[in-house]
Structure formats: structure tokens, C-alpha cells
GROMACS .gro file of C-alpha atoms in nm:
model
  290
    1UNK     CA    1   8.288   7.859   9.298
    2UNK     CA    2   8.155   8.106   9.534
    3UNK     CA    3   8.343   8.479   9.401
    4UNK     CA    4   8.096   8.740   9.456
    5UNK     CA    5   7.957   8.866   9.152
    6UNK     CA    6   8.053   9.283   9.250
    7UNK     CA    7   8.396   9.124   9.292
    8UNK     CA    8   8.483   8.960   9.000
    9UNK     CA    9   8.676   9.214   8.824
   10UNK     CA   10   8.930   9.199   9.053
   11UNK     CA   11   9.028   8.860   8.863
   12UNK     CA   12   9.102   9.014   8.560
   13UNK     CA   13   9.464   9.128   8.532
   14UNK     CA   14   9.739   9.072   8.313
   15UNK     CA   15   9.527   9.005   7.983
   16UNK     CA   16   9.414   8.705   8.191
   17UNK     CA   17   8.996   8.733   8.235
   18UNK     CA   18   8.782   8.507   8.439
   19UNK     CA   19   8.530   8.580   8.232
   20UNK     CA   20   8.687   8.417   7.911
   21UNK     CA   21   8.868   8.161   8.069
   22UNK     CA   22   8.773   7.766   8.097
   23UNK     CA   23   8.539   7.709   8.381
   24UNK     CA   24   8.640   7.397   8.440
   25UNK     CA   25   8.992   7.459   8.464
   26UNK     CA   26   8.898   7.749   8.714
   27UNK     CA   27   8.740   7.546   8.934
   28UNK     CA   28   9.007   7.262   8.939
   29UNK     CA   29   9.256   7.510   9.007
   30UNK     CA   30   9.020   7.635   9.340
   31UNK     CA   31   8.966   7.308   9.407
   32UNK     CA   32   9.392   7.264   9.412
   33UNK     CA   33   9.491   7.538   9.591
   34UNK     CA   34   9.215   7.435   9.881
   35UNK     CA   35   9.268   7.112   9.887
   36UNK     CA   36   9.625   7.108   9.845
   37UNK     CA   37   9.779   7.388  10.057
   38UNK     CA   38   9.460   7.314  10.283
   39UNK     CA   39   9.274   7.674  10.315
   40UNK     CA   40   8.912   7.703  10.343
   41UNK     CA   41   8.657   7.858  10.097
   42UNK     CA   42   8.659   8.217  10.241
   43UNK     CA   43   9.057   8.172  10.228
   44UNK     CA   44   9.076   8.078   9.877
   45UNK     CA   45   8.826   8.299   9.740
   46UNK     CA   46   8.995   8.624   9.925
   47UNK     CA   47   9.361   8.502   9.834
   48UNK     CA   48   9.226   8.485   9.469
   49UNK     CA   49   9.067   8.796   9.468
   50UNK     CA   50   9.384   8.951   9.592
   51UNK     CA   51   9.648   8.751   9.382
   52UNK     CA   52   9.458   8.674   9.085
   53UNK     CA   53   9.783   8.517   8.964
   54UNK     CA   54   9.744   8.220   9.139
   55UNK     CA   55   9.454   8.110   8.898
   56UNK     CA   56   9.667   8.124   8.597
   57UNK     CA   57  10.029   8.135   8.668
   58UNK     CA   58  10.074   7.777   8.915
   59UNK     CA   59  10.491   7.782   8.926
   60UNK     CA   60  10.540   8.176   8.967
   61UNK     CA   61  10.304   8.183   9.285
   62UNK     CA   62  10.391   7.858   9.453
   63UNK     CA   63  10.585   8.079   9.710
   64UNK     CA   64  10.373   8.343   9.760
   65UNK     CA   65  10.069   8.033   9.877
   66UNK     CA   66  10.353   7.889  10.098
   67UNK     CA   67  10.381   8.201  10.254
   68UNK     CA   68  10.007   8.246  10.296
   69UNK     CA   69   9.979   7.919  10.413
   70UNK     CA   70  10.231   7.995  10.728
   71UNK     CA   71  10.045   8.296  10.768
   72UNK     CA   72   9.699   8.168  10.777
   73UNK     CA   73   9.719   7.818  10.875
   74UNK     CA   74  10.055   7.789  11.111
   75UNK     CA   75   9.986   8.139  11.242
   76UNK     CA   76   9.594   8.088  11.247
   77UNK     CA   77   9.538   8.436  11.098
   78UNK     CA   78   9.202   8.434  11.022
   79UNK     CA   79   9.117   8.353  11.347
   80UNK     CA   80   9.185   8.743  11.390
   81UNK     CA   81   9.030   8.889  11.142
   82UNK     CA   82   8.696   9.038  11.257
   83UNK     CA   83   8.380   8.936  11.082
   84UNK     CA   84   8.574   8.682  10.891
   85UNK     CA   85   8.397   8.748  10.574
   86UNK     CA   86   8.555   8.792  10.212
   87UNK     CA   87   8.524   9.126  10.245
   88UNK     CA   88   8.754   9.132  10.557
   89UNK     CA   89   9.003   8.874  10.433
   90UNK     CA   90   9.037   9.067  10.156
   91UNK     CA   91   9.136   9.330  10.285
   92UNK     CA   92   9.406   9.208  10.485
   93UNK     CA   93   9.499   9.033  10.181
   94UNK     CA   94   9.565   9.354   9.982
   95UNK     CA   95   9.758   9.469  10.306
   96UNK     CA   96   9.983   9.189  10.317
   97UNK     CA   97  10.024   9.227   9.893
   98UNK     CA   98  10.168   9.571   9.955
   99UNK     CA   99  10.502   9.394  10.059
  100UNK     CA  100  10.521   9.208   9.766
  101UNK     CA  101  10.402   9.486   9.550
  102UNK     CA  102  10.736   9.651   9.664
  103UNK     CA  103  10.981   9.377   9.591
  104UNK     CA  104  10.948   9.113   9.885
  105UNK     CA  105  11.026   8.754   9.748
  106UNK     CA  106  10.766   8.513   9.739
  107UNK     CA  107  10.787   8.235   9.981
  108UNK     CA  108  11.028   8.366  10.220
  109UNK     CA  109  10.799   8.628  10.426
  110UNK     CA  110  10.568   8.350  10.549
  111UNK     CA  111  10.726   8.324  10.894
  112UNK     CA  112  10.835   8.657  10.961
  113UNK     CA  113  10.487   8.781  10.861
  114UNK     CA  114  10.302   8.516  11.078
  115UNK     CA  115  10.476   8.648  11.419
  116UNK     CA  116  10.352   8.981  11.356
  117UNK     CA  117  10.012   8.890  11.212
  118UNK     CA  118   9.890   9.185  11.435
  119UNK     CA  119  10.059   9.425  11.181
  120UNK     CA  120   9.788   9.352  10.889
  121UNK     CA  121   9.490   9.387  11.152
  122UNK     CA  122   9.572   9.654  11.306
  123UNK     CA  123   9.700   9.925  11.052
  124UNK     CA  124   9.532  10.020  10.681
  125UNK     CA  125   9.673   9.939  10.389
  126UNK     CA  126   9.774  10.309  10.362
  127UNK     CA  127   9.948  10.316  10.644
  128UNK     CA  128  10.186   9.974  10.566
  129UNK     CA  129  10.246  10.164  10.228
  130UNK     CA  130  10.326  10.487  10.391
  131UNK     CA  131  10.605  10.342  10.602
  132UNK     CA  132  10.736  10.099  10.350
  133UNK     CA  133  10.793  10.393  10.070
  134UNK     CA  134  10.949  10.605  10.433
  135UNK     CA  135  11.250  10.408  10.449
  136UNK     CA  136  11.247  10.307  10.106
  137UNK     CA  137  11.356  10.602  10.027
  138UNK     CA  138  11.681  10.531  10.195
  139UNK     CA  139  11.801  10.279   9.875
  140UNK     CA  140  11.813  10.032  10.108
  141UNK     CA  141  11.737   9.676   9.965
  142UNK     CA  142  11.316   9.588   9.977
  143UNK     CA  143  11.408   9.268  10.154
  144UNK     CA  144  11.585   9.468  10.426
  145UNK     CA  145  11.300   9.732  10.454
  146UNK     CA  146  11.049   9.448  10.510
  147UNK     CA  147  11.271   9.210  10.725
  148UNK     CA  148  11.312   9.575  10.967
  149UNK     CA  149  10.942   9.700  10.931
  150UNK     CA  150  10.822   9.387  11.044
  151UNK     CA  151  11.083   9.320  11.356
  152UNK     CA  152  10.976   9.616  11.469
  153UNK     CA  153  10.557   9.644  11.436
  154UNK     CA  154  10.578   9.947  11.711
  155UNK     CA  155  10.677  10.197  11.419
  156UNK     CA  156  10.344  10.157  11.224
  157UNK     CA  157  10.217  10.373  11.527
  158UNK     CA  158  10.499  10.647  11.453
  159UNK     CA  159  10.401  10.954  11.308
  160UNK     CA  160  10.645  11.012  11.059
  161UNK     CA  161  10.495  11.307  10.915
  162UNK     CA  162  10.436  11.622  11.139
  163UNK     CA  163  10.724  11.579  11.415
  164UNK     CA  164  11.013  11.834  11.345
  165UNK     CA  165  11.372  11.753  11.348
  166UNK     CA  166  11.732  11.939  11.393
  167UNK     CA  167  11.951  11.736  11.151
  168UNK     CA  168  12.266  11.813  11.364
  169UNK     CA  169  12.125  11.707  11.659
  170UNK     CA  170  11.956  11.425  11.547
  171UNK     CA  171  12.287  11.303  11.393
  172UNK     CA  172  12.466  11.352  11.714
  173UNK     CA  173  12.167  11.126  11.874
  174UNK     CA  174  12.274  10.878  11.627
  175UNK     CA  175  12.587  10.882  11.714
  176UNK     CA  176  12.837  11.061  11.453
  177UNK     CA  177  13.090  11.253  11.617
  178UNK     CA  178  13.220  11.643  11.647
  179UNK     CA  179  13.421  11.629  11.349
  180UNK     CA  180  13.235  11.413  11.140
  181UNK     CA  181  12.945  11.640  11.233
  182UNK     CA  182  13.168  11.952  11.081
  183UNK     CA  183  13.266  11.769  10.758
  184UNK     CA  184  12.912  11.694  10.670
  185UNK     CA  185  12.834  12.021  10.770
  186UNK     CA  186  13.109  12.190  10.567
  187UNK     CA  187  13.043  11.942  10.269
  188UNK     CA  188  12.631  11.948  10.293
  189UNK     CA  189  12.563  12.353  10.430
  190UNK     CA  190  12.191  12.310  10.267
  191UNK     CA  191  12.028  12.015  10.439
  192UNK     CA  192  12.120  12.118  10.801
  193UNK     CA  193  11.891  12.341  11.037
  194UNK     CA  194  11.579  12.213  11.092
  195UNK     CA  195  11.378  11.931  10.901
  196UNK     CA  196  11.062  11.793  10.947
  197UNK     CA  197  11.072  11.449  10.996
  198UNK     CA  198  10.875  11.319  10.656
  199UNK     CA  199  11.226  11.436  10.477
  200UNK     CA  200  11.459  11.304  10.718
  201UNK     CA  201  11.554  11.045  10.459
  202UNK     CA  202  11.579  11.242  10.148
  203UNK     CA  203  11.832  11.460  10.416
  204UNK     CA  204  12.003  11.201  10.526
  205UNK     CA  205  12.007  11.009  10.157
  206UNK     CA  206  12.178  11.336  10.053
  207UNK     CA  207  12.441  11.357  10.261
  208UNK     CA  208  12.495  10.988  10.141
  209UNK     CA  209  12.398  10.884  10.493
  210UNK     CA  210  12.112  10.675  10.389
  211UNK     CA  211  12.250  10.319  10.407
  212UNK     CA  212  12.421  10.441  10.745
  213UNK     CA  213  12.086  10.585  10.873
  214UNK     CA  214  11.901  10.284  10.852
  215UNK     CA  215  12.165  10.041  10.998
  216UNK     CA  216  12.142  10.299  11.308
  217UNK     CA  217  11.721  10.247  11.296
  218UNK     CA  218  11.800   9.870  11.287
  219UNK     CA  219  11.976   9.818  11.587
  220UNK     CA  220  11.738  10.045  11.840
  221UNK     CA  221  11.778  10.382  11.760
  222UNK     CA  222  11.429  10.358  11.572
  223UNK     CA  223  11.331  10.484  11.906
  224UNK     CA  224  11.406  10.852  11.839
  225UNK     CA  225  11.132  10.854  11.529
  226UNK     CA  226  10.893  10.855  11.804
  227UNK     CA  227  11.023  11.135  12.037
  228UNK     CA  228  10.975  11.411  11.773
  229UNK     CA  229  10.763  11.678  11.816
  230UNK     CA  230  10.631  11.989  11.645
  231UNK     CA  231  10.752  12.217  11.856
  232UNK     CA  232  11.133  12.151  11.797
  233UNK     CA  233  11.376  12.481  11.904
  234UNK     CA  234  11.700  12.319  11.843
  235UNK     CA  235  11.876  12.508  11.528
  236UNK     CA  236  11.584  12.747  11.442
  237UNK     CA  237  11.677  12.980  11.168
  238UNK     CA  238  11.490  13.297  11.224
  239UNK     CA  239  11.617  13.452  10.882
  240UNK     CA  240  11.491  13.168  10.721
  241UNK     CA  241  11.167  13.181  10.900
  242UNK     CA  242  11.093  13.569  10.789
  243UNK     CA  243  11.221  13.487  10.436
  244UNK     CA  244  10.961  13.226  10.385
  245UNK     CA  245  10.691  13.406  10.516
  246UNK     CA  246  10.761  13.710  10.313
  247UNK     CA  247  10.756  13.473  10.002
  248UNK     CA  248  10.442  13.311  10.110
  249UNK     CA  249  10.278  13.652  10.159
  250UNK     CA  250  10.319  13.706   9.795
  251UNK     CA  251  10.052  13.616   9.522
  252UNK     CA  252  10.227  13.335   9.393
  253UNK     CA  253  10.324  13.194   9.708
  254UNK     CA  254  10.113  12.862   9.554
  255UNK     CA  255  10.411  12.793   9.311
  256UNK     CA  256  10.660  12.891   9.578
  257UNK     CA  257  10.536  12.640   9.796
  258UNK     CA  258  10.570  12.374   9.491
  259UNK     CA  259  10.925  12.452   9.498
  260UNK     CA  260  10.991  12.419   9.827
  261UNK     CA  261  10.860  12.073   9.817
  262UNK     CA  262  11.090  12.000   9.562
  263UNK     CA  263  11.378  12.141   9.773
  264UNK     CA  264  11.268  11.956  10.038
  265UNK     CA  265  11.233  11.630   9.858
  266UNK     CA  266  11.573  11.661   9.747
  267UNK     CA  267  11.711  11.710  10.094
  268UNK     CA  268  11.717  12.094  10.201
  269UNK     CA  269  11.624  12.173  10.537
  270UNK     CA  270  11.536  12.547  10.723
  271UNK     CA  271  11.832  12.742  10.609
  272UNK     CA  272  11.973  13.069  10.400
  273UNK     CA  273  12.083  12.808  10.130
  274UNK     CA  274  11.700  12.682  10.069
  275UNK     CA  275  11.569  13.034  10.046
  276UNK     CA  276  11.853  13.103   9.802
  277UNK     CA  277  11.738  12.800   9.598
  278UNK     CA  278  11.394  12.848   9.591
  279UNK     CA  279  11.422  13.221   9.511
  280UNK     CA  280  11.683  13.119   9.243
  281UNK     CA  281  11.477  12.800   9.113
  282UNK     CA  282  11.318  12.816   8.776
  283UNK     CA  283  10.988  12.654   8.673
  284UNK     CA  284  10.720  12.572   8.854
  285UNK     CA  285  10.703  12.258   9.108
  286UNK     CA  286  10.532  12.048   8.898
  287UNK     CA  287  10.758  12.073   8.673
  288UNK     CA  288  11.125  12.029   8.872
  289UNK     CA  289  10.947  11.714   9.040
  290UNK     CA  290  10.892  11.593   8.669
   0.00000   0.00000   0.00000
């Protein structure tokens, strides 16, 4: 049938093993998906390796081989993928299974994936995880995520991790006004002052801002995830800058730094309030994360 021998493992999943199944009924099943849906050998073999499913479970991954065949055949992706081998197709395989991995519905990302085929050749797999999880973390539905993500292919290139952000002014960028600025600010004292911009969603999630956030990232103001730097001045807390680097200077500044993660994950930003919790906060980070 053509599988590479150092690759057939990947076909095992679900109690379901290549290895103990019907060979016959394998290779009819190749044969279908080829002949039917009309990809060629390197296709089928690298859409098998990928979604093993689709060897054993016909009904559940019709959609997900209607999508592919958008993708591959209407949208002529392999055309793009360099070397062409298994290896390669496989690869951008397991990049285009991270969507579904996270929710998308089979058999409805076909178009919207083919008219930004560049997004699967151009970025690792880590990366389309990476910004998936980003604004997942805004409780916003998968669908949604994906549908956004893939409008707008320019923010794989964002750097989401290292830029630096003041939450007030970012907020203002986005549009909230004076007062509604103060009320958050009197209601939420702990997440404002400086963030960096990997938590801006667990900040803005916090401050029950989430859904809000990511309408304001859907209609253009994704722009501003691009603008942030390291360097950020806007709302620096001095106080808060000495406090943490007298706790860091201490011998268990490893565990402190755990805990600060956790604040952070749960929406503090560079203020008295964080030093307050972390000084406060009992067990270690591994722990409050559990």
C-alpha cells in the first residue's frame, strides 16, 4: 500500500492497529478514499498517517476528507509543499490537524483553510498551536478562534510573547472610555500596570473582558499585538520593580518566580497588589497551578 515501514505506528490509535487489522479491507479502504475523493498516493498515505481514523471510522471522517479535498485538490495544496514527499505532506498534515485537535468541525474548514493554504507552509506546527491556545484562552468559541486566526494569517508572524503592555493604555487603544477605564480600575486594582503581552488574555479574561477583547481583535484592532515592544514606559511601577528584585535576590527566589507565574496566569500585572500576593501566597508554584 506504500506506508513506510518507520511510519507505521502512527496508524495505531484508538485500540485500532494496522498491524492486526484485515489487509484486505485496508487496502480497499486506500483504494476508496483515492479513488473516490480523487487524491493521489503521497496524499492518501500522508492524510492516513495523520488521521489514522479515516481507515477505520468511514462516517465520522467523511467531513474532515471533504475538507482535505478543498484544501488539496480545489486549492492545489500540494503543489506548495516543498519536496512533496510523505515526509513533507505529513507534516503539513499534522499542522492542519492542530485545528481540529482543538475543536474545529469537520467538513466546514475546507474553504476557509484553502485561501490561506500559505498558513500551514509557512509556520510550524508549534507556532499554529501557540496562537490557537493565545486567544483560546479568551473562552471564546474554537470555531470563532479558527474562523479569526485564519482571516487574518499576518498574526502567525506576531510575537505574542516578549512585547510589554500597559493594560490601561492598551484598553484606551481599544477603545473603552474614561469612566469605564476607572470602574475596571476601581473593581480590578491587581491586573493593571504593566503586563507583558503573553498574559494579556488571562488580564483581560479577568476583568471579564475576554469575549469583548476579542470582538475588538476581530474587527482590526489585531493590529496593536504587533506594535508592542519590550521597552514599554507607560505605567511603570518602580515599587513594584525594587520589590521583585529584592525577592528574586533571595535564595528561594526559584519558588518565588513559580508564584509569580501563577499570579500572572491568573491575571495580575506589575503592581503593589501582585507583590502583596505573591509574598502572601502559600505553596509552591507547582502546586497553586495544580
Amino acid at each position: 500500500m506504500g506506508f513506510p515501514w518507520g511510519k507505521l505506528g502512527l496508524l495505531c490509535v484508538d485500540g485500532f492497529s494496522v498491524l492486526e487489522s484485515n489487509p484486505s479491507y485496508l487496502e480497499s479502504r486506500v483504494d476508496a478514499i483515492k479513488n473516490i475523493d480523487g487524491f493521489n498516493t503521497v496524499s492518501v498515505i500522508s492524510i492516513c498517517l495523520a488521521f489514522p481514523r479515516v481507515l477505520y471510522d468511514n462516517d465520522k471522517m467523511d467531513g474532515l476528507l471533504s475538507d482535505l479535498k478543498v484544501l488539496f485538490l480545489d486549492y492545489d495544496l500540494l503543489s506548495c509543499v516543498e519536496g512533496g514527499d510523505i515526509d513533507a505532506v505529513v507534516a503539513v498534515c499534522e499542522k492542519i490537524k492542530s485545528f481540529y485537535d482543538r475543536g474545529c468541525e469537520m467538513g466546514r474548514m475546507g474553504d476557509l483553510m484553502g485561501r490561506n493554504k500559505s498558513v500551514f507552509i509557512e509556520h510550524s506546527r508549534d507556532v499554529l498551536i501557540n496562537k490557537i491556545e493565545y486567544f483560546r484562552k479568551l473562552e471564546v468559541r474554537i470555531e470563532q478562534n479558527a474562523v479569526f486566526l485564519l482571516s487574518r494569517p499576518e498574526i502567525f508572524y506576531f510575537d505574542l510573547e516578549t512585547g510589554v503592555v500597559s493594560i490601561s493604555g492598551f484598553l484606551k487603544q481599544l477603545g473603552l472610555s474614561d469612566k469605564e477605564l476607572e470602574c475596571h480600575r476601581q473593581k480590578y486594582p491587581h491586573v493593571f500596570g504593566r503586563t507583558r503581552l503573553a498574559n494579556l488574555p488571562n488580564a483581560m479574561r479577568s476583568m471579564d473582558l475576554g469575549k469583548w477583547f476579542f470582538q475588538r481583535m476581530k474587527y482590526g484592532n489585531h493590529s496593536l499585538l504587533a506594535n508592542c515592544s519590550t521597552n514599554c514606559t507607560e505605567d511603570v511601577d518602580r515599587q513594584y520593580e525594587e520589590d521583585i528584585r529584592k525577592i528574586l535576590a533571595k535564595k528561594t527566589h526559584a519558588y518565588a518566580i513559580k508564584k509569580l507565574e501563577f499570579l500572572q496566569g491568573i491575571g495580575f500585572g506589575e503592581n503593589r497588589y501582585t507583590v502583596k500576593a505573591l509574598v502572601s501566597l502559600n505553596g509552591s508554584g507547582d502546586q497553586l497551578l495544580r
